[in-house]
Structure formats: structure tokens, C-alpha cells
């Protein structure tokens, strides 16, 4: 795992307390987290700063957004393949019905999809729900 300093430097972002704090939660968690989770950790954070920070992390290829079947968003740390030009998070996302946790299953890649002539894919997402190995 890369250090917070390395991650921010690679993303061309200056080190600030907010960025460091938010990134540390992502590094500690081995699953996706919601804005609600982050707000619970840091009471000093206002929503605007939080959303702005997440947006810049997403734009710089540090985290990716996951939308579940209910339309709720969570965010997870990207792999080293992502950068500010392109995300490469074409893996399965698993949401547990019991604990509500969303996981990146990086070993499960989105399968190749055959489309009729004339169609091209810009982005593909794969989301499943069920029971995780901790429940
Ligand atoms: Zn990514
Ligand atoms: Zn679970
Ligand atoms: Zn993911």
C-alpha cells in the first residue's frame, strides 16, 4: 500500500489535513465507504469541503464512485492503474444485504460483451448483491 504522501504527490495534489484525513480512511478500510461514514469520523468536516475533496480525488484517479441498486453512492480506493486521464475500475462491486458494506472484487473483471454492429461501450459497471464472507 502506498503512503498518503505518495498518493497525493502522484495525483498532483497538495497535502492538506482534510485530504490526509479522508485518504487515511480509504486506506484503512478494505471496502467502499460512504460520505456518511466519513462524516462520522470527522465532525469538523463540512459537507462542501467533503464533497469537493471526494470530487478532486475522483478526478485525479485516487478513488472511484460506486452506485448501488438504490442509487446510493459509495467510494473506494483505485488501483495504481488509474490516473487523472482514465479510470480502470472495470471490476465487480458486491454489496452485502446484511451489513450493507460494498466491496471492490478486483479479481472479478467485467466480462467482454458482444454488441450489435454500430454500438460501442464507453463505460460498463457490474454490481451484485448478496451475503459477504463476514456475515
Ligand atoms: Zn479508478
Ligand atoms: Zn456483510
Ligand atoms: Zn471498485
Short mmCIF file of N, CA and C and ligand atoms in Angstrom, two decimals:
data_model
loop_
_atom_site.label_atom_id
_atom_site.label_comp_id
_atom_site.label_asym_id
_atom_site.label_seq_id
_atom_site.Cartn_x
_atom_site.Cartn_y
_atom_site.Cartn_z
N UNK A 1 0.84 -1.21 0.00
CA UNK A 1 0.00 0.00 0.00
C UNK A 1 0.87 1.25 0.00
N UNK A 2 0.55 2.15 -0.88
CA UNK A 2 1.30 3.41 -0.96
C UNK A 2 0.95 4.31 0.21
N UNK A 3 1.86 5.18 0.56
CA UNK A 3 1.59 6.11 1.65
C UNK A 3 0.70 7.25 1.15
N UNK A 4 0.09 7.94 2.11
CA UNK A 4 -0.77 9.07 1.77
C UNK A 4 0.01 10.12 0.99
N UNK A 5 1.24 10.37 1.46
CA UNK A 5 2.07 11.36 0.78
C UNK A 5 2.33 11.00 -0.67
N UNK A 6 2.66 9.74 -0.90
CA UNK A 6 2.92 9.27 -2.26
C UNK A 6 1.68 9.40 -3.14
N UNK A 7 0.54 8.96 -2.58
CA UNK A 7 -0.71 9.02 -3.35
C UNK A 7 -1.03 10.45 -3.77
N UNK A 8 -0.93 11.37 -2.81
CA UNK A 8 -1.24 12.77 -3.12
C UNK A 8 -0.23 13.35 -4.11
N UNK A 9 1.03 13.00 -3.94
CA UNK A 9 2.05 13.52 -4.84
C UNK A 9 1.82 13.00 -6.26
N UNK A 10 1.53 11.71 -6.38
CA UNK A 10 1.27 11.14 -7.70
C UNK A 10 0.06 11.80 -8.36
N UNK A 11 -0.91 12.18 -7.55
CA UNK A 11 -2.13 12.79 -8.08
C UNK A 11 -1.96 14.29 -8.26
N UNK A 12 -0.76 14.79 -7.91
CA UNK A 12 -0.51 16.21 -8.08
C UNK A 12 -1.40 17.07 -7.17
N UNK A 13 -1.66 16.54 -5.97
CA UNK A 13 -2.47 17.28 -5.01
C UNK A 13 -1.61 17.65 -3.80
N UNK A 14 -1.78 18.86 -3.32
CA UNK A 14 -1.05 19.32 -2.16
C UNK A 14 -1.57 18.61 -0.91
N UNK A 15 -0.67 18.39 0.05
CA UNK A 15 -1.08 17.75 1.29
C UNK A 15 -1.81 18.76 2.18
N UNK A 16 -3.06 18.45 2.52
CA UNK A 16 -3.79 19.26 3.49
C UNK A 16 -4.34 18.31 4.55
N UNK A 17 -4.74 18.84 5.68
CA UNK A 17 -5.26 17.99 6.75
C UNK A 17 -6.49 17.21 6.29
N UNK A 18 -7.41 17.92 5.59
CA UNK A 18 -8.63 17.27 5.14
C UNK A 18 -8.31 16.12 4.18
N UNK A 19 -7.46 16.39 3.20
CA UNK A 19 -7.11 15.33 2.24
C UNK A 19 -6.45 14.15 2.94
N UNK A 20 -5.55 14.45 3.85
CA UNK A 20 -4.84 13.39 4.57
C UNK A 20 -5.83 12.57 5.39
N UNK A 21 -6.73 13.24 6.11
CA UNK A 21 -7.69 12.53 6.95
C UNK A 21 -8.61 11.64 6.12
N UNK A 22 -9.14 12.19 5.04
CA UNK A 22 -10.09 11.42 4.24
C UNK A 22 -9.38 10.25 3.57
N UNK A 23 -8.21 10.49 3.04
CA UNK A 23 -7.48 9.41 2.37
C UNK A 23 -7.11 8.30 3.36
N UNK A 24 -6.82 8.67 4.59
CA UNK A 24 -6.45 7.66 5.59
C UNK A 24 -7.60 6.68 5.84
N UNK A 25 -8.83 7.16 5.80
CA UNK A 25 -9.98 6.25 5.99
C UNK A 25 -10.06 5.26 4.85
N UNK A 26 -9.84 5.76 3.62
CA UNK A 26 -9.89 4.87 2.46
C UNK A 26 -8.81 3.80 2.55
N UNK A 27 -7.63 4.19 3.02
CA UNK A 27 -6.53 3.24 3.09
C UNK A 27 -6.81 2.19 4.17
N UNK A 28 -7.37 2.61 5.29
CA UNK A 28 -7.66 1.68 6.38
C UNK A 28 -8.78 0.70 6.04
N UNK A 29 -9.81 1.20 5.36
CA UNK A 29 -10.94 0.34 5.03
C UNK A 29 -10.58 -0.57 3.86
N UNK A 30 -11.00 -1.80 3.91
CA UNK A 30 -10.76 -2.66 2.74
C UNK A 30 -12.06 -2.83 1.95
N UNK A 31 -12.87 -1.81 2.01
CA UNK A 31 -14.15 -1.83 1.29
C UNK A 31 -14.53 -0.39 0.95
N UNK A 32 -15.61 -0.24 0.23
CA UNK A 32 -16.05 1.10 -0.16
C UNK A 32 -16.67 1.81 1.04
N UNK A 33 -16.58 3.13 1.07
CA UNK A 33 -17.19 3.89 2.16
C UNK A 33 -18.08 5.00 1.61
N UNK A 34 -19.03 5.41 2.44
CA UNK A 34 -19.98 6.43 2.01
C UNK A 34 -19.59 7.78 2.63
N UNK A 35 -20.19 8.83 2.13
CA UNK A 35 -19.93 10.15 2.72
C UNK A 35 -20.40 10.17 4.18
N UNK A 36 -21.46 9.41 4.45
CA UNK A 36 -21.96 9.31 5.82
C UNK A 36 -20.90 8.71 6.75
N UNK A 37 -20.22 7.67 6.27
CA UNK A 37 -19.15 7.05 7.06
C UNK A 37 -18.06 8.08 7.38
N UNK A 38 -17.68 8.86 6.36
CA UNK A 38 -16.59 9.83 6.54
C UNK A 38 -17.02 10.91 7.53
N UNK A 39 -18.27 11.35 7.42
CA UNK A 39 -18.76 12.39 8.32
C UNK A 39 -18.75 11.91 9.77
N UNK A 40 -18.97 10.62 9.98
CA UNK A 40 -18.95 10.09 11.33
C UNK A 40 -17.56 10.19 11.96
N UNK A 41 -16.53 10.01 11.13
CA UNK A 41 -15.16 10.06 11.63
C UNK A 41 -14.73 11.48 11.97
N UNK A 42 -15.09 12.42 11.13
CA UNK A 42 -14.56 13.77 11.29
C UNK A 42 -15.69 14.77 11.44
N UNK A 43 -15.97 15.11 12.67
CA UNK A 43 -17.06 16.04 12.92
C UNK A 43 -16.73 17.45 12.46
N UNK A 44 -15.44 17.75 12.34
CA UNK A 44 -15.06 19.10 11.94
C UNK A 44 -15.35 19.38 10.46
N UNK A 45 -15.55 18.32 9.69
CA UNK A 45 -15.69 18.46 8.24
C UNK A 45 -17.06 19.01 7.84
N UNK A 46 -17.07 20.04 7.01
CA UNK A 46 -18.36 20.46 6.47
C UNK A 46 -18.59 19.74 5.14
N UNK A 47 -19.85 19.65 4.77
CA UNK A 47 -20.23 18.86 3.60
C UNK A 47 -19.59 19.34 2.31
N UNK A 48 -19.52 20.65 2.16
CA UNK A 48 -18.99 21.20 0.91
C UNK A 48 -17.53 20.79 0.74
N UNK A 49 -16.76 20.90 1.82
CA UNK A 49 -15.35 20.50 1.76
C UNK A 49 -15.24 19.01 1.46
N UNK A 50 -16.08 18.23 2.12
CA UNK A 50 -16.05 16.79 1.91
C UNK A 50 -16.33 16.43 0.45
N UNK A 51 -17.41 16.99 -0.11
CA UNK A 51 -17.77 16.67 -1.50
C UNK A 51 -16.71 17.17 -2.48
N UNK A 52 -16.16 18.35 -2.18
CA UNK A 52 -15.14 18.90 -3.06
C UNK A 52 -13.88 18.02 -3.04
N UNK A 53 -13.54 17.55 -1.86
CA UNK A 53 -12.36 16.69 -1.73
C UNK A 53 -12.57 15.36 -2.46
N UNK A 54 -13.74 14.76 -2.28
CA UNK A 54 -14.02 13.49 -2.96
C UNK A 54 -14.00 13.68 -4.47
N UNK A 55 -14.54 14.81 -4.93
CA UNK A 55 -14.58 15.07 -6.36
C UNK A 55 -13.16 15.20 -6.93
N UNK A 56 -12.29 15.89 -6.20
CA UNK A 56 -10.92 16.03 -6.71
C UNK A 56 -10.19 14.69 -6.65
N UNK A 57 -10.44 13.88 -5.64
CA UNK A 57 -9.84 12.54 -5.59
C UNK A 57 -10.31 11.70 -6.78
N UNK A 58 -11.60 11.84 -7.09
CA UNK A 58 -12.15 11.06 -8.20
C UNK A 58 -11.55 11.52 -9.53
N UNK A 59 -11.45 12.83 -9.70
CA UNK A 59 -10.89 13.37 -10.94
C UNK A 59 -9.42 13.01 -11.13
N UNK A 60 -8.72 12.86 -10.02
CA UNK A 60 -7.28 12.56 -10.10
C UNK A 60 -6.98 11.07 -10.12
N UNK A 61 -8.03 10.24 -10.12
CA UNK A 61 -7.81 8.80 -10.21
C UNK A 61 -7.42 8.13 -8.91
N UNK A 62 -7.75 8.77 -7.79
CA UNK A 62 -7.44 8.16 -6.49
C UNK A 62 -8.56 7.26 -5.99
N UNK A 63 -9.79 7.68 -6.24
CA UNK A 63 -10.95 6.89 -5.80
C UNK A 63 -11.95 6.80 -6.95
N UNK A 64 -12.83 5.78 -6.88
CA UNK A 64 -13.91 5.69 -7.86
C UNK A 64 -15.24 5.57 -7.12
N UNK A 65 -16.27 6.02 -7.81
CA UNK A 65 -17.61 6.07 -7.24
C UNK A 65 -18.36 4.81 -7.62
N UNK A 66 -19.14 4.29 -6.68
CA UNK A 66 -19.94 3.10 -6.92
C UNK A 66 -21.39 3.43 -6.57
N UNK A 67 -22.29 3.17 -7.50
CA UNK A 67 -23.71 3.44 -7.25
C UNK A 67 -24.43 2.11 -7.05
N UNK A 68 -25.13 1.94 -5.94
CA UNK A 68 -25.82 0.67 -5.72
C UNK A 68 -27.21 0.67 -6.36
N UNK A 69 -27.96 -0.41 -6.16
CA UNK A 69 -29.26 -0.53 -6.82
C UNK A 69 -30.27 0.51 -6.32
N UNK A 70 -30.04 1.03 -5.13
CA UNK A 70 -30.94 2.06 -4.59
C UNK A 70 -30.51 3.46 -5.02
N UNK A 71 -29.39 3.52 -5.73
CA UNK A 71 -28.89 4.83 -6.19
C UNK A 71 -28.00 5.51 -5.18
N UNK A 72 -27.63 4.80 -4.10
CA UNK A 72 -26.73 5.39 -3.11
C UNK A 72 -25.28 5.26 -3.55
N UNK A 73 -24.52 6.30 -3.30
CA UNK A 73 -23.12 6.30 -3.73
C UNK A 73 -22.18 5.89 -2.60
N UNK A 74 -21.16 5.17 -2.97
CA UNK A 74 -20.04 4.95 -2.06
C UNK A 74 -18.77 5.10 -2.90
N UNK A 75 -17.65 5.17 -2.22
CA UNK A 75 -16.38 5.42 -2.90
C UNK A 75 -15.34 4.42 -2.43
N UNK A 76 -14.46 4.03 -3.34
CA UNK A 76 -13.40 3.10 -2.97
C UNK A 76 -12.09 3.54 -3.61
N UNK A 77 -11.01 3.14 -2.97
CA UNK A 77 -9.68 3.46 -3.45
C UNK A 77 -9.43 2.78 -4.80
N UNK A 78 -8.79 3.47 -5.71
CA UNK A 78 -8.45 2.90 -7.01
C UNK A 78 -7.13 2.14 -6.92
N UNK A 79 -6.87 1.37 -7.94
CA UNK A 79 -5.56 0.72 -8.03
C UNK A 79 -4.59 1.69 -8.71
N UNK A 80 -3.34 1.29 -8.81
CA UNK A 80 -2.32 2.16 -9.40
C UNK A 80 -2.56 2.41 -10.89
N UNK A 81 -3.45 1.61 -11.49
CA UNK A 81 -3.68 1.78 -12.93
C UNK A 81 -4.48 3.04 -13.26
N UNK A 82 -5.17 3.58 -12.26
CA UNK A 82 -5.99 4.76 -12.51
C UNK A 82 -5.16 6.03 -12.41
N UNK A 83 -5.52 7.00 -13.22
CA UNK A 83 -4.87 8.31 -13.12
C UNK A 83 -5.86 9.38 -13.55
N UNK A 84 -5.37 10.61 -13.65
CA UNK A 84 -6.31 11.70 -13.93
C UNK A 84 -6.87 11.64 -15.35
N UNK A 85 -6.27 10.83 -16.21
CA UNK A 85 -6.78 10.74 -17.58
C UNK A 85 -7.82 9.64 -17.73
N UNK A 86 -7.63 8.54 -17.00
CA UNK A 86 -8.58 7.44 -17.17
C UNK A 86 -8.63 6.55 -15.93
N UNK A 87 -9.86 6.14 -15.62
CA UNK A 87 -10.05 5.14 -14.57
C UNK A 87 -10.05 3.75 -15.20
N UNK A 88 -9.58 2.77 -14.45
CA UNK A 88 -9.59 1.39 -14.93
C UNK A 88 -10.22 0.50 -13.87
N UNK A 89 -11.41 0.87 -13.46
CA UNK A 89 -12.05 0.12 -12.38
C UNK A 89 -13.13 -0.80 -12.92
N UNK A 90 -12.75 -1.58 -13.94
CA UNK A 90 -13.74 -2.45 -14.57
C UNK A 90 -13.81 -3.79 -13.84
N UNK A 91 -14.16 -3.71 -12.55
CA UNK A 91 -14.32 -4.93 -11.76
C UNK A 91 -15.70 -4.95 -11.12
N UNK A 92 -16.02 -6.10 -10.57
CA UNK A 92 -17.32 -6.27 -9.96
C UNK A 92 -17.41 -5.57 -8.60
N UNK A 93 -18.56 -5.00 -8.32
CA UNK A 93 -18.83 -4.44 -6.99
C UNK A 93 -19.91 -5.26 -6.32
N UNK A 94 -19.65 -5.62 -5.09
CA UNK A 94 -20.52 -6.50 -4.34
C UNK A 94 -21.08 -5.76 -3.13
N UNK A 95 -22.40 -5.73 -3.02
CA UNK A 95 -23.00 -5.11 -1.84
C UNK A 95 -23.67 -6.16 -0.99
N UNK A 96 -23.30 -6.19 0.30
CA UNK A 96 -23.88 -7.18 1.21
C UNK A 96 -25.23 -6.68 1.72
N UNK A 97 -26.24 -7.54 1.62
CA UNK A 97 -27.58 -7.18 2.09
C UNK A 97 -27.64 -7.10 3.61
N UNK A 98 -26.78 -7.87 4.29
CA UNK A 98 -26.85 -7.92 5.76
C UNK A 98 -26.13 -6.74 6.42
N UNK A 99 -24.87 -6.52 6.06
CA UNK A 99 -24.12 -5.45 6.74
C UNK A 99 -24.11 -4.15 5.93
N UNK A 100 -24.56 -4.22 4.68
CA UNK A 100 -24.64 -3.01 3.86
C UNK A 100 -23.31 -2.55 3.28
N UNK A 101 -22.26 -3.34 3.49
CA UNK A 101 -20.94 -2.95 3.00
C UNK A 101 -20.79 -3.25 1.51
N UNK A 102 -20.15 -2.34 0.80
CA UNK A 102 -19.86 -2.55 -0.62
C UNK A 102 -18.37 -2.85 -0.78
N UNK A 103 -18.06 -3.89 -1.52
CA UNK A 103 -16.67 -4.30 -1.73
C UNK A 103 -16.29 -4.20 -3.20
N UNK A 104 -15.03 -3.87 -3.47
CA UNK A 104 -14.46 -4.00 -4.81
C UNK A 104 -13.96 -5.43 -4.92
N UNK A 105 -14.44 -6.16 -5.92
CA UNK A 105 -13.91 -7.50 -6.16
C UNK A 105 -13.03 -7.40 -7.40
N UNK A 106 -11.77 -7.05 -7.16
CA UNK A 106 -10.91 -6.72 -8.30
C UNK A 106 -10.55 -7.93 -9.16
N UNK A 107 -10.62 -9.13 -8.56
CA UNK A 107 -10.33 -10.33 -9.35
C UNK A 107 -11.45 -10.66 -10.33
N UNK A 108 -12.63 -10.13 -10.07
CA UNK A 108 -13.77 -10.40 -10.96
C UNK A 108 -13.92 -9.24 -11.93
N UNK A 109 -13.37 -9.40 -13.09
CA UNK A 109 -13.42 -8.34 -14.11
C UNK A 109 -14.77 -8.40 -14.85
N UNK A 110 -15.17 -7.29 -15.35
CA UNK A 110 -16.40 -7.25 -16.15
C UNK A 110 -16.14 -8.02 -17.45
N UNK A 111 -16.99 -9.03 -17.75
CA UNK A 111 -16.75 -9.83 -18.95
C UNK A 111 -16.92 -9.01 -20.23
N UNK A 112 -16.29 -9.50 -21.26
CA UNK A 112 -16.44 -8.85 -22.56
C UNK A 112 -17.88 -9.03 -23.05
N UNK A 113 -18.47 -7.98 -23.57
CA UNK A 113 -19.86 -8.05 -24.01
C UNK A 113 -19.91 -7.85 -25.52
N UNK A 114 -20.56 -8.78 -26.20
CA UNK A 114 -20.72 -8.65 -27.65
C UNK A 114 -21.94 -7.80 -27.97
N UNK A 115 -21.74 -6.76 -28.70
CA UNK A 115 -22.83 -5.86 -29.05
C UNK A 115 -23.10 -5.91 -30.54
N UNK A 116 -24.32 -5.56 -30.95
CA UNK A 116 -24.60 -5.49 -32.39
C UNK A 116 -23.71 -4.44 -33.05
N UNK A 117 -23.50 -4.57 -34.33
CA UNK A 117 -22.68 -3.63 -35.09
C UNK A 117 -23.20 -2.21 -34.89
N UNK A 118 -22.30 -1.29 -34.69
CA UNK A 118 -22.70 0.10 -34.57
C UNK A 118 -22.78 0.60 -33.14
N UNK A 119 -22.73 -0.34 -32.17
CA UNK A 119 -22.78 0.08 -30.77
C UNK A 119 -21.36 0.06 -30.21
N UNK A 120 -21.04 1.04 -29.39
CA UNK A 120 -19.75 0.98 -28.72
C UNK A 120 -19.92 1.33 -27.25
N UNK A 121 -19.15 0.66 -26.41
CA UNK A 121 -19.27 0.86 -24.97
C UNK A 121 -18.30 1.94 -24.52
N UNK A 122 -18.80 2.87 -23.72
CA UNK A 122 -17.94 3.89 -23.15
C UNK A 122 -17.58 3.50 -21.72
N UNK A 123 -18.54 2.96 -21.01
CA UNK A 123 -18.33 2.62 -19.61
C UNK A 123 -19.21 1.43 -19.27
N UNK A 124 -18.70 0.51 -18.46
CA UNK A 124 -19.50 -0.64 -18.03
C UNK A 124 -19.39 -0.79 -16.53
N UNK A 125 -20.49 -1.11 -15.89
CA UNK A 125 -20.48 -1.32 -14.44
C UNK A 125 -21.15 -2.63 -14.14
N UNK A 126 -20.63 -3.31 -13.12
CA UNK A 126 -21.22 -4.57 -12.72
C UNK A 126 -21.40 -4.55 -11.21
N UNK A 127 -22.65 -4.68 -10.79
CA UNK A 127 -22.98 -4.60 -9.37
C UNK A 127 -23.80 -5.82 -9.01
N UNK A 128 -23.45 -6.50 -7.95
CA UNK A 128 -24.27 -7.62 -7.47
C UNK A 128 -24.52 -7.43 -5.98
N UNK A 129 -25.57 -8.06 -5.47
CA UNK A 129 -25.78 -8.01 -4.03
C UNK A 129 -25.96 -9.43 -3.51
N UNK A 130 -25.79 -9.60 -2.22
CA UNK A 130 -25.86 -10.93 -1.60
C UNK A 130 -25.34 -10.87 -0.19
N UNK A 131 -24.61 -11.93 0.20
CA UNK A 131 -24.09 -12.01 1.57
C UNK A 131 -22.57 -12.07 1.51
N UNK A 132 -21.90 -11.22 2.30
CA UNK A 132 -20.44 -11.19 2.26
C UNK A 132 -19.84 -12.27 3.18
N UNK A 133 -18.52 -12.44 3.09
CA UNK A 133 -17.88 -13.52 3.86
C UNK A 133 -17.76 -13.22 5.35
N UNK A 134 -18.19 -12.04 5.78
CA UNK A 134 -18.17 -11.74 7.20
C UNK A 134 -19.54 -11.90 7.83
N UNK A 135 -20.56 -12.08 7.04
CA UNK A 135 -21.94 -12.19 7.55
C UNK A 135 -22.45 -13.64 7.55
ZN1 LIG B 1 -10.12 4.41 -10.68
ZN1 LIG B 2 -21.87 -8.45 5.15
ZN1 LIG B 3 -14.14 -0.80 -7.15
#
